[in-house]
Amino acid sequence: MSPKTSVLEPLRVRIRRFQFIVGLGFIALVAGSALSVSLTLRLSLRVQALPFMPLKILAAVLLENVWLLGVLPLLCYGAGRVMELKPWHTAGGAAVSGSAFVIALGFVQGGVDSLWMGGLGSVLNVVAFGAGVVVSAKALMMGRAAAARQSVQTQAKAEERKSEYDEFLRAAEQGGARLEQREAQSAATASTAADAPSPVAEASAPVAASESAPGPTEERAGQVVHLPEQAVSSAPAETPDTSKTPAA
């Protein structure tokens, strides 16, 4: 399945390109014919007022070939901006397709005699055809050059934005590193302060020890503790001497 697809793909590309070229010439003919009719209605009196017949024929040929000399180059320029096309093949094919439709229409209306009427008009039509092909090819080349310049500018802008993004990313990384360093320093300071004893606690330790020492008559667990002084004072008092009898 894949070999057949690879073999037929170039043929499909050529068919699509041919269809595009034919459609380009037909669109140019239709749009140019409408514009030519409008210009002919507006300029017919001025053309008829020209003093020389060659000038009248030249003006008539130019009005008749507006699609080839004006509309087709514009379309080729636009196509060159968006697609990769061969200038001479595209311009020649589009001009031939449009001219073939015009010749076919003239053959239907006037027969074989309408194909070559002779005289200056027919010669100028051939010259207009060649000029249209050249102008359309040049316009397509200009379109491709403009597209290339646009691509270069877009790539340059993309590179500039990428460099700006890289700088922003580096600045963000540096800011994050500084923030982490500050957090580490604050954590180390907090841990050092927590490990060191408080001076107030050291000062209150002797006071608590002195208050906890028992006094001379302090009771411990519900029992009275007698000190040595109390033991001496509690000795039995001297009893009066009863051996002596009172005198009679």
Coordinates of C-alpha atoms in Angstrom, one line a residue:
M1 CA 0.0 0.0 0.0
S2 CA 2.8 2.4 0.9
P3 CA 4.8 2.0 -2.4
K4 CA 1.7 2.8 -4.5
T5 CA 1.0 5.9 -2.4
S6 CA 4.6 7.0 -2.8
V7 CA 4.4 6.5 -6.6
L8 CA 1.1 8.3 -7.0
E9 CA 1.8 11.2 -4.7
P10 CA 3.9 13.3 -7.2
L11 CA 1.2 12.8 -9.8
R12 CA -1.5 14.0 -7.4
V13 CA 0.6 17.1 -6.6
R14 CA 0.9 17.9 -10.3
I15 CA -2.8 17.5 -10.9
R16 CA -3.6 19.8 -8.0
R17 CA -1.1 22.4 -9.3
F18 CA -2.6 22.2 -12.8
Q19 CA -6.1 22.6 -11.4
F20 CA -4.9 25.6 -9.4
I21 CA -3.3 27.2 -12.5
V22 CA -6.4 26.7 -14.6
G23 CA -8.6 28.1 -11.9
L24 CA -6.3 31.1 -11.5
G25 CA -6.6 32.0 -15.2
F26 CA -10.4 31.5 -15.1
I27 CA -10.9 33.7 -12.1
A28 CA -8.7 36.4 -13.6
L29 CA -10.7 36.2 -16.8
V30 CA -14.1 36.6 -15.1
A31 CA -13.0 39.4 -12.8
G32 CA -11.1 41.2 -15.6
S33 CA -14.0 40.9 -18.0
A34 CA -16.4 42.6 -15.5
L35 CA -13.8 45.3 -14.9
S36 CA -13.2 45.7 -18.7
V37 CA -16.9 46.1 -19.4
S38 CA -17.2 48.8 -16.7
L39 CA -14.2 50.7 -18.0
T40 CA -15.4 50.4 -21.6
L41 CA -18.7 51.9 -20.7
R42 CA -17.0 54.8 -18.9
L43 CA -14.2 55.4 -21.5
S44 CA -15.9 54.6 -24.8
L45 CA -16.6 58.3 -25.6
R46 CA -13.0 59.3 -24.9
V47 CA -11.7 56.4 -27.0
Q48 CA -13.8 57.3 -29.9
A49 CA -12.6 60.9 -29.6
L50 CA -9.0 59.9 -30.1
P51 CA -7.5 61.5 -33.3
F52 CA -5.6 58.4 -34.6
M53 CA -7.0 55.0 -35.4
P54 CA -3.9 53.1 -34.1
L55 CA -4.5 54.8 -30.7
K56 CA -8.2 53.7 -30.8
I57 CA -7.1 50.1 -31.5
L58 CA -4.5 50.2 -28.8
A59 CA -7.0 51.5 -26.2
A60 CA -9.5 48.9 -27.3
V61 CA -6.9 46.1 -26.9
L62 CA -5.8 47.3 -23.5
L63 CA -9.4 47.4 -22.3
E64 CA -10.1 44.0 -23.7
N65 CA -7.0 42.5 -22.0
V66 CA -7.4 44.0 -18.6
W67 CA -7.7 40.6 -17.1
L68 CA -4.4 39.6 -18.6
L69 CA -2.4 42.8 -17.9
G70 CA -3.9 43.8 -14.6
V71 CA -5.9 41.1 -12.8
L72 CA -3.8 38.1 -13.4
P73 CA -0.5 39.7 -12.2
L74 CA -2.3 40.7 -8.9
L75 CA -3.6 37.1 -8.5
C76 CA -0.1 35.7 -9.2
Y77 CA 1.4 38.0 -6.6
G78 CA -1.0 36.9 -4.0
A79 CA -0.5 33.3 -4.9
G80 CA 3.3 33.7 -4.6
R81 CA 2.9 35.1 -1.1
V82 CA 1.2 31.9 0.2
M83 CA 2.4 29.1 -2.1
E84 CA 5.6 27.8 -3.6
L85 CA 4.9 28.0 -7.4
K86 CA 7.1 28.1 -10.5
P87 CA 6.8 31.6 -11.9
W88 CA 6.9 31.0 -15.7
H89 CA 4.8 27.8 -15.6
T90 CA 2.2 29.4 -13.4
A91 CA 1.9 32.6 -15.4
G92 CA 2.0 30.9 -18.8
G93 CA -0.5 28.2 -17.8
A94 CA -3.0 30.8 -16.3
A95 CA -2.7 33.0 -19.4
V96 CA -3.2 30.1 -21.7
S97 CA -6.2 28.8 -19.8
G98 CA -7.9 32.2 -19.9
S99 CA -7.1 32.9 -23.5
A100 CA -8.3 29.4 -24.5
F101 CA -11.7 30.2 -22.9
V102 CA -11.8 33.6 -24.8
I103 CA -10.9 31.9 -28.1
A104 CA -13.5 29.2 -27.6
L105 CA -16.1 31.8 -26.9
G106 CA -15.1 33.7 -30.0
F107 CA -15.2 30.5 -32.1
V108 CA -18.7 29.8 -30.9
Q109 CA -19.9 33.3 -31.8
G110 CA -18.0 34.0 -35.0
G111 CA -16.6 30.7 -36.3
V112 CA -13.1 30.3 -37.7
D113 CA -12.8 33.8 -38.9
S114 CA -12.8 35.1 -35.3
L115 CA -9.6 33.2 -34.5
W116 CA -7.4 35.6 -36.5
M117 CA -9.0 38.7 -37.8
G118 CA -5.7 40.1 -39.0
G119 CA -4.5 43.7 -38.8
L120 CA -3.1 45.7 -36.0
G121 CA -5.6 44.5 -33.5
S122 CA -4.6 40.8 -33.7
V123 CA -0.9 41.7 -33.5
L124 CA -1.5 43.8 -30.4
N125 CA -3.5 41.0 -28.9
V126 CA -0.5 38.6 -29.3
V127 CA 1.8 41.3 -27.8
A128 CA -0.6 41.8 -24.9
F129 CA -0.6 38.0 -24.3
G130 CA 3.2 37.9 -24.1
A131 CA 3.3 41.1 -21.9
G132 CA 0.7 39.6 -19.6
V133 CA 2.8 36.4 -19.2
V134 CA 5.9 38.3 -18.4
V135 CA 4.2 40.7 -16.0
S136 CA 2.5 37.8 -14.2
A137 CA 5.7 35.9 -13.8
K138 CA 7.5 38.9 -12.4
A139 CA 4.6 39.5 -10.0
L140 CA 4.9 35.9 -8.8
M141 CA 8.6 36.3 -8.3
M142 CA 8.0 39.5 -6.3
G143 CA 5.4 37.6 -4.2
R144 CA 7.9 34.9 -3.4
A145 CA 10.5 37.4 -2.5
A146 CA 8.1 39.2 -0.2
A147 CA 7.1 35.9 1.4
A148 CA 10.8 35.1 2.0
R149 CA 11.4 38.5 3.6
Q150 CA 8.3 38.0 5.8
S151 CA 9.6 34.6 6.8
V152 CA 13.0 36.0 7.7
Q153 CA 11.4 38.8 9.8
T154 CA 9.1 36.3 11.5
Q155 CA 12.1 34.1 12.3
A156 CA 14.1 37.0 13.7
K157 CA 11.1 38.1 15.9
A158 CA 10.8 34.5 17.1
E159 CA 14.5 34.4 18.0
E160 CA 14.2 37.7 19.8
R161 CA 11.3 36.5 21.8
K162 CA 13.1 33.3 22.6
S163 CA 16.1 35.3 23.8
E164 CA 13.8 37.5 26.0
Y165 CA 12.2 34.4 27.4
D166 CA 15.6 32.8 28.1
E167 CA 16.6 36.0 30.0
F168 CA 13.4 36.0 31.9
L169 CA 13.8 32.4 32.8
R170 CA 17.4 33.0 34.0
A171 CA 16.2 35.9 36.1
A172 CA 13.5 33.8 37.6
E173 CA 15.9 31.0 38.4
Q174 CA 18.3 33.5 40.1
G175 CA 15.4 34.9 42.1
G176 CA 14.4 31.5 43.2
A177 CA 17.9 30.6 44.2
R178 CA 18.2 33.8 46.3
L179 CA 14.8 33.1 47.9
E180 CA 15.9 29.5 48.8
Q181 CA 19.2 30.9 50.3
R182 CA 17.3 33.4 52.4
E183 CA 14.9 30.7 53.6
A184 CA 17.8 28.5 54.5
Q185 CA 19.5 31.3 56.4
S186 CA 16.3 32.1 58.3
A187 CA 15.8 28.4 59.2
A188 CA 19.4 28.1 60.5
T189 CA 19.0 31.3 62.6
A190 CA 15.7 30.0 64.0
S191 CA 17.2 26.6 64.9
T192 CA 20.2 28.3 66.6
A193 CA 17.9 30.5 68.7
A194 CA 15.9 27.5 69.7
D195 CA 19.0 25.5 70.8
A196 CA 20.5 28.3 73.0
P197 CA 19.1 28.6 76.7
S198 CA 17.2 31.6 77.6
P199 CA 18.8 34.1 80.2
V200 CA 15.5 34.5 81.9
A201 CA 15.2 30.8 82.5
E202 CA 18.7 30.6 83.9
A203 CA 17.9 33.5 86.3
S204 CA 14.7 31.9 87.5
A205 CA 16.3 28.5 88.2
P206 CA 18.0 29.5 91.5
V207 CA 14.9 31.3 92.7
A208 CA 12.8 28.3 92.2
A209 CA 15.4 26.1 94.0
S210 CA 15.4 28.4 97.0
E211 CA 11.6 28.5 97.2
S212 CA 11.4 24.7 97.0
A213 CA 13.8 24.2 100.1
P214 CA 11.8 23.3 103.2
G215 CA 11.8 25.6 106.4
P216 CA 12.3 24.6 110.0
T217 CA 8.8 23.8 110.7
E218 CA 7.7 22.8 107.2
E219 CA 5.6 19.7 106.9
R220 CA 6.5 17.1 104.5
A221 CA 3.9 14.7 103.3
G222 CA 1.6 15.4 106.3
Q223 CA 4.4 14.8 108.9
V224 CA 6.0 17.4 111.2
V225 CA 9.8 17.5 111.0
H226 CA 11.4 18.4 114.4
L227 CA 14.7 20.1 114.2
P228 CA 17.4 19.6 116.9
E229 CA 16.5 22.9 118.7
Q230 CA 13.0 21.8 119.2
A231 CA 14.2 18.4 120.5
V232 CA 16.3 20.1 123.2
S233 CA 13.5 22.4 124.2
S234 CA 11.1 19.6 124.5
A235 CA 13.1 17.8 127.2
P236 CA 11.2 17.2 130.6
A237 CA 11.3 20.2 133.0
E238 CA 12.9 19.8 136.3
T239 CA 10.6 18.3 138.9
P240 CA 10.4 20.0 142.4
D241 CA 12.4 18.3 145.2
T242 CA 9.9 16.4 147.4
S243 CA 12.5 14.8 149.7
K244 CA 12.4 17.8 152.0
T245 CA 9.5 17.9 154.3
P246 CA 8.1 21.2 155.3
A247 CA 8.9 22.3 158.8
A248 CA 6.3 21.7 161.4

